Structures are given as C-alpha cells and as structure tokens.
Short mmCIF file of C-alpha atoms in Angstrom, two decimals:
data_model
loop_
_atom_site.label_atom_id
_atom_site.label_comp_id
_atom_site.label_asym_id
_atom_site.label_seq_id
_atom_site.Cartn_x
_atom_site.Cartn_y
_atom_site.Cartn_z
CA MET A 12 -13.51 106.58 31.88
CA GLU A 13 -17.10 107.17 32.95
CA SER A 14 -18.32 104.07 31.10
CA VAL A 15 -16.85 101.66 33.65
CA ARG A 16 -19.40 102.94 36.21
CA LEU A 17 -22.16 101.32 34.16
CA ILE A 18 -21.47 98.08 36.02
CA ASP A 19 -23.13 99.65 39.06
CA GLU A 20 -26.42 99.36 37.12
CA TRP A 21 -26.07 95.65 36.42
CA PRO A 22 -28.45 93.30 38.28
CA VAL A 23 -25.64 91.60 40.21
CA ASP A 24 -24.47 91.72 43.82
CA THR A 25 -20.83 92.30 42.94
CA ALA A 26 -18.98 93.28 39.80
CA ALA A 27 -15.57 94.67 38.89
CA THR A 28 -14.12 95.76 35.58
CA ALA A 29 -11.02 97.20 33.87
CA VAL A 30 -10.17 98.52 30.49
CA VAL A 31 -6.62 97.90 29.30
CA LYS A 32 -4.97 99.68 26.37
CA ALA A 33 -2.49 98.10 23.97
CA ASP A 34 0.38 99.85 25.71
CA GLY A 35 -0.57 98.17 29.02
CA THR A 36 -2.06 101.28 30.66
CA VAL A 37 -5.42 100.97 32.46
CA PRO A 38 -7.58 104.05 31.66
CA GLY A 39 -10.63 102.66 33.40
CA ARG A 40 -11.07 100.53 36.50
CA HIS A 41 -14.13 100.13 38.76
CA GLY A 42 -15.20 97.83 41.59
CA ASP A 43 -13.00 95.65 43.80
CA THR A 44 -10.45 94.60 41.20
CA THR A 45 -8.57 92.46 43.75
CA ARG A 46 -11.57 90.26 44.59
CA LYS A 47 -11.36 86.68 43.42
CA PHE A 48 -14.15 85.44 41.18
CA ARG A 49 -14.88 82.12 39.58
CA LEU A 50 -14.15 82.46 35.87
CA ALA A 51 -16.09 79.48 34.46
CA SER A 52 -15.16 79.33 30.73
CA VAL A 53 -12.93 82.42 30.83
CA SER A 54 -10.62 79.69 32.17
CA LYS A 55 -10.26 78.46 28.58
CA PRO A 56 -8.12 81.30 27.23
CA LEU A 57 -5.79 80.87 30.22
CA THR A 58 -5.51 77.16 29.50
CA ALA A 59 -4.97 77.88 25.81
CA TYR A 60 -2.22 80.40 26.53
CA ALA A 61 -0.40 77.88 28.76
CA ALA A 62 -0.75 75.36 25.93
CA LEU A 63 0.75 77.84 23.45
CA ILE A 64 3.71 78.38 25.82
CA ALA A 65 4.18 74.63 25.97
CA ILE A 66 4.18 74.51 22.18
CA GLU A 67 6.86 77.18 21.95
CA GLU A 68 8.87 75.30 24.64
CA GLY A 69 8.70 72.15 22.55
CA VAL A 70 6.55 70.14 24.96
CA VAL A 71 4.06 69.43 22.19
CA GLU A 72 3.24 70.65 18.73
CA LEU A 73 -0.05 71.84 17.28
CA ASP A 74 -0.14 68.65 15.25
CA THR A 75 0.61 66.34 18.20
CA PRO A 76 -2.15 63.69 18.35
CA ALA A 77 -4.49 64.42 21.27
CA GLY A 78 -8.08 63.60 22.04
CA PRO A 79 -10.14 61.14 19.92
CA GLU A 80 -8.65 59.26 16.98
CA GLY A 81 -7.49 61.63 14.28
CA SER A 82 -7.57 64.69 16.54
CA THR A 83 -4.63 66.91 17.42
CA VAL A 84 -3.75 69.65 19.90
CA ARG A 85 -4.92 72.13 17.24
CA HIS A 86 -8.31 70.48 16.99
CA LEU A 87 -8.78 70.53 20.78
CA LEU A 88 -7.89 74.20 21.01
CA ALA A 89 -10.25 75.12 18.16
CA HIS A 90 -13.20 73.02 19.38
CA THR A 91 -13.05 70.84 16.28
CA SER A 92 -11.95 67.53 17.83
CA GLY A 93 -15.49 66.21 17.58
CA LEU A 94 -15.80 65.64 21.30
CA ALA A 95 -19.10 66.27 23.01
CA PHE A 96 -19.74 69.33 25.19
CA ASP A 97 -19.23 67.72 28.61
CA ALA A 98 -18.69 64.04 27.74
CA HIS A 99 -15.48 62.33 26.67
CA LYS A 100 -17.04 60.78 23.58
CA ALA A 101 -16.71 61.64 19.92
CA MET A 102 -19.76 63.09 18.21
CA ALA A 103 -18.11 63.93 14.83
CA ALA A 104 -14.98 63.41 12.88
CA PRO A 105 -12.17 65.84 13.73
CA GLY A 106 -12.21 69.04 11.65
CA THR A 107 -15.75 68.65 10.40
CA ARG A 108 -17.81 70.52 13.00
CA ARG A 109 -17.33 73.29 15.59
CA LEU A 110 -18.48 71.48 18.75
CA TYR A 111 -17.77 73.59 21.82
CA SER A 112 -16.28 71.13 24.23
CA ASN A 113 -15.23 71.31 27.87
CA ALA A 114 -14.06 67.73 27.54
CA GLY A 115 -11.72 68.82 24.77
CA PHE A 116 -9.89 71.24 27.04
CA GLU A 117 -9.68 68.58 29.72
CA GLN A 118 -8.03 66.23 27.23
CA LEU A 119 -5.75 69.06 26.10
CA ALA A 120 -4.51 69.60 29.66
CA ASP A 121 -4.08 65.79 30.13
CA THR A 122 -1.95 65.74 26.95
CA LEU A 123 0.22 68.58 28.18
CA ALA A 124 0.67 66.96 31.58
CA GLU A 125 1.62 63.63 29.91
CA HIS A 126 4.22 65.19 27.66
CA SER A 127 5.67 67.62 30.19
CA GLY A 128 5.62 65.32 33.24
CA ILE A 129 4.13 68.20 35.26
CA PRO A 130 0.53 68.48 36.47
CA PHE A 131 -1.19 70.99 34.26
CA ALA A 132 -2.23 73.37 37.05
CA GLN A 133 1.41 73.54 38.22
CA TYR A 134 2.68 74.07 34.62
CA GLN A 135 0.15 76.90 34.14
CA ALA A 136 1.06 78.60 37.42
CA GLU A 137 4.81 78.44 36.59
CA ALA A 138 4.55 79.36 32.91
CA LEU A 139 1.77 81.94 32.92
CA PHE A 140 0.52 83.13 36.31
CA GLY A 141 3.97 83.57 37.84
CA PRO A 142 5.64 85.51 35.05
CA LEU A 143 2.65 87.86 34.69
CA GLY A 144 2.41 88.46 38.41
CA MET A 145 -1.15 86.96 38.55
CA THR A 146 -0.94 86.26 42.30
CA GLY A 147 -4.68 86.01 42.71
CA SER A 148 -5.10 83.33 40.04
CA SER A 149 -5.26 79.58 40.36
CA LEU A 150 -6.74 76.56 38.64
CA ASP A 151 -8.83 74.76 41.20
CA GLY A 152 -10.74 72.35 38.96
CA SER A 153 -11.29 71.61 35.33
CA PRO A 154 -8.94 73.45 32.91
CA ALA A 155 -12.14 74.22 30.93
CA SER A 156 -13.89 76.03 33.71
CA GLY A 157 -12.17 75.78 37.09
CA ALA A 158 -9.95 78.91 37.27
CA VAL A 159 -10.29 81.65 39.87
CA SER A 160 -8.86 85.13 39.22
CA THR A 161 -9.20 88.83 39.77
CA VAL A 162 -9.80 91.79 37.44
CA ASP A 163 -6.26 93.00 38.14
CA ASP A 164 -4.79 89.65 37.18
CA LEU A 165 -6.87 89.40 34.01
CA ALA A 166 -5.88 92.95 33.16
CA ALA A 167 -2.26 91.76 33.19
CA PHE A 168 -3.28 88.89 30.92
CA ALA A 169 -5.12 91.30 28.59
CA ALA A 170 -1.98 93.43 28.36
CA GLU A 171 -0.02 90.25 27.50
CA LEU A 172 -2.52 89.38 24.74
CA GLN A 173 -2.00 92.85 23.14
CA ALA A 174 1.80 93.04 23.53
CA PRO A 175 3.07 89.46 24.13
CA LYS A 176 6.18 88.92 26.19
CA LEU A 177 5.74 85.23 26.99
CA LEU A 178 5.06 84.21 23.37
CA ASP A 179 6.20 85.17 19.92
CA PRO A 180 3.66 87.71 18.68
CA ALA A 181 3.18 85.57 15.57
CA THR A 182 1.91 82.75 17.78
CA VAL A 183 -0.68 85.04 19.40
CA THR A 184 -1.71 86.28 15.95
CA GLU A 185 -2.29 82.71 14.81
CA ALA A 186 -4.25 81.93 18.00
CA THR A 187 -6.53 84.94 17.62
CA ASN A 188 -7.38 84.43 13.96
CA VAL A 189 -9.79 81.88 12.54
CA VAL A 190 -8.69 78.30 12.60
CA PHE A 191 -10.69 75.73 10.50
CA PRO A 192 -12.69 78.57 8.83
CA GLY A 193 -16.23 78.07 7.61
CA LEU A 194 -17.45 75.64 10.29
CA SER A 195 -20.82 76.28 11.80
CA GLY A 196 -21.81 75.55 15.37
CA VAL A 197 -23.55 76.74 18.50
CA LEU A 198 -22.15 79.60 20.51
CA PRO A 199 -23.35 78.75 24.10
CA GLY A 200 -25.97 81.20 25.16
CA PHE A 201 -26.28 82.81 21.75
CA GLY A 202 -27.48 80.00 19.46
CA HIS A 203 -26.38 78.62 16.14
CA GLN A 204 -23.81 80.70 14.30
CA LYS A 205 -22.86 80.28 10.68
CA PRO A 206 -19.95 80.38 10.63
CA ASN A 207 -18.98 79.92 14.30
CA ASP A 208 -15.38 81.12 14.03
CA TRP A 209 -12.74 80.38 16.66
CA GLY A 210 -9.01 80.71 16.94
CA LEU A 211 -6.86 78.55 19.21
CA GLY A 212 -8.79 78.85 22.48
CA PHE A 213 -10.22 82.25 21.66
CA GLU A 214 -13.64 83.02 20.18
CA ILE A 215 -13.54 85.38 17.20
CA ARG A 216 -16.23 88.06 16.93
CA ASP A 217 -16.42 88.30 13.11
CA HIS A 218 -20.03 89.12 12.15
CA LYS A 219 -21.86 86.86 14.63
CA SER A 220 -25.29 87.95 15.69
CA PRO A 221 -26.42 87.87 18.38
CA HIS A 222 -23.19 88.22 20.33
CA TRP A 223 -21.97 89.12 23.80
CA THR A 224 -19.62 91.94 22.60
CA GLY A 225 -20.86 95.25 21.25
CA ALA A 226 -22.61 96.16 18.05
CA ASN A 227 -19.59 98.37 17.31
CA SER A 228 -16.95 95.78 18.27
CA SER A 229 -14.62 95.14 15.31
CA PRO A 230 -14.85 91.78 13.51
CA ARG A 231 -11.30 91.12 14.78
CA THR A 232 -12.37 91.22 18.40
CA PHE A 233 -11.51 88.02 20.26
CA GLY A 234 -11.93 86.68 23.75
CA HIS A 235 -14.29 84.57 25.87
CA PHE A 236 -17.16 84.75 28.29
CA GLY A 237 -18.08 82.45 31.17
CA GLN A 238 -21.28 81.08 32.60
CA SER A 239 -20.31 82.57 35.98
CA GLY A 240 -21.05 86.03 34.56
CA THR A 241 -17.56 86.89 33.36
CA PHE A 242 -15.93 88.09 30.13
CA LEU A 243 -12.65 89.23 28.58
CA TRP A 244 -12.42 90.75 25.09
CA VAL A 245 -9.65 92.28 23.07
CA ASP A 246 -10.48 94.60 20.17
CA PRO A 247 -7.34 95.10 18.07
CA ASP A 248 -8.93 97.87 16.04
CA ALA A 249 -9.77 99.81 19.17
CA GLY A 250 -6.32 99.08 20.64
CA ALA A 251 -7.88 98.00 23.95
CA ALA A 252 -9.27 95.14 25.99
CA CYS A 253 -11.96 94.90 28.64
CA VAL A 254 -12.44 92.52 31.60
CA ALA A 255 -15.61 92.23 33.64
CA LEU A 256 -16.21 89.78 36.44
CA THR A 257 -19.45 89.26 38.44
CA ASP A 258 -20.94 86.93 40.97
CA ARG A 259 -24.14 86.17 39.07
CA ALA A 260 -24.51 83.34 36.58
CA PHE A 261 -24.79 84.25 32.89
CA GLY A 262 -28.34 84.75 31.64
CA PRO A 263 -30.57 87.14 29.70
CA TRP A 264 -29.41 89.99 31.93
CA ALA A 265 -25.82 89.56 30.62
CA ALA A 266 -26.86 89.28 26.99
CA GLU A 267 -28.63 92.64 27.47
CA VAL A 268 -26.08 94.68 29.46
CA TRP A 269 -22.75 93.39 28.16
CA PRO A 270 -23.08 94.61 24.52
CA ARG A 271 -24.33 98.00 25.75
CA TYR A 272 -21.41 98.26 28.14
CA THR A 273 -18.91 97.29 25.47
CA ASP A 274 -20.24 99.94 23.09
CA ALA A 275 -20.00 102.56 25.83
CA VAL A 276 -16.36 101.59 26.53
CA LEU A 277 -15.59 101.87 22.84
CA VAL A 278 -17.17 105.34 22.68
CA ASP A 279 -15.04 106.38 25.71
CA LEU A 280 -11.96 105.08 23.94
CA GLY A 281 -12.83 107.06 20.87
CA ALA A 282 -12.88 103.81 18.87
#
C-alpha cells in the first residue's frame, strides 16, 4: 500500500502506521511499528475492552451502579454519567448529556478493581494484552489516558475488534453501535456535534463534521484518537482498520492530515 508512506509528509519527528484487514492480514505498514508511543485517549478503547471482558466474565454488569448517583457502568463507558471532563464531580444527570469524561473512565476502572479484587492495570494486562500478544503495551497511569503501546500491538487489537476471539461478537457489535442515541456534546478538538454519537468506549463516526476520519469513511466507522497525536479507526464497510501513532501532540496539523490520509488508505483498499 503506497498510501502508508504519506506519514513521511506529516509535520512530526516520528510516526508509524499499519492497516489491518478484517481477516487479520496487514497489507500496509510503515515506520517503526515496534516503537512505544504514549497513546493518550487511545487508552480508552483498551480500557473499554477490558471492561467488556470483565462483563462477560461476570465481574460486573452494564447496569452495575458506578460513578455518580444514578450512573452505571454503561453510562461511564458511553460518556453519559454526567461527570466533568477531568474532575470527579457531576455536571448533569446520568443519561441526559454526552459529556466526554476522563474522570468517568477512572471511576470505571476503580469499579472493576473493586469488584474483581485485582488492580485494573493487572486485570487489563492479563485479560487483554497477554492473550493478544501485546507485549509492548502497558497501562502506566490513568485508564483514560495513561497507556503506552506500539503500532504492532494495536494492529493485533484492531484485528480483534474486527474478528473477536476474546469477546462474543455480539458484545463488540453492541459496543461499536450508538448507545444513548440522540445526545449532543463536544467532540474534543472538533467542537460541538449534534448528535455526538458514541458506543461503549468507542466513538462512532456517523455523519459528524468536522471529524478526524476521512470524508469517505463510512458512518459505521468507530474508534478513537488521542491528544498525543494517535488514532485507531475501524471501518466495517471497508473491512479494514488503521492505526497511526506519532510523537507530536494533536493540533491543527492532525485535523488536516489525518482525514486526507484516511481517504488515501480507503482508496488503496478499493473501499
């Protein structure tokens, strides 16, 4: 895939990328895909997936109370608990607004640790990183933003998202479709979106504009980006996923080059 070489034109010191098809093959890879990068909020899908594993294992349920009064695990995963962005205080009643919240993911991890009796980082390593062979990945801080990983590891995760082995496929389908539909909110870096659709830990593309994926990304595309200049998307209609990690903080440069890159990848895929 020639499109992966476009990352050489990005205004960053270091970047790496991979494209992963639904069958797990990697038709495109460029840069040092073994280098560890800070993921920032791309940590959230990894935290969410560990939470979904815990749900299937019976540690908690989606309707287990968690977070502020009236909130559940489902609310925390879908950014509808009402918690503030970075403060552990309620700003709205659960289920009424889409308030993107790091604090919510921290309370989610605390709930999982309380119910499992295992520190969340250890649970995630044993339930997710180990089984997928993600040897370069670890959670070194907040479950909302503290993970470190490599393109190769996230390629394995992207393959799992497209053909689940650790979860029932129905669980992944639920997590990557809209939960609490119709709620508006701010998509960090891209302003107010109406609606601001999310699944369970995954942002849903739908018809948001502006957006960090491509103009030709299907509405069913889901994933996440991070303020450390990182992203992971899965486009079910294209039958592929893409991971890109950099060492430059998100900014206008990313909002400009990421959509163009995504569209080039989709053209290469024949999507």
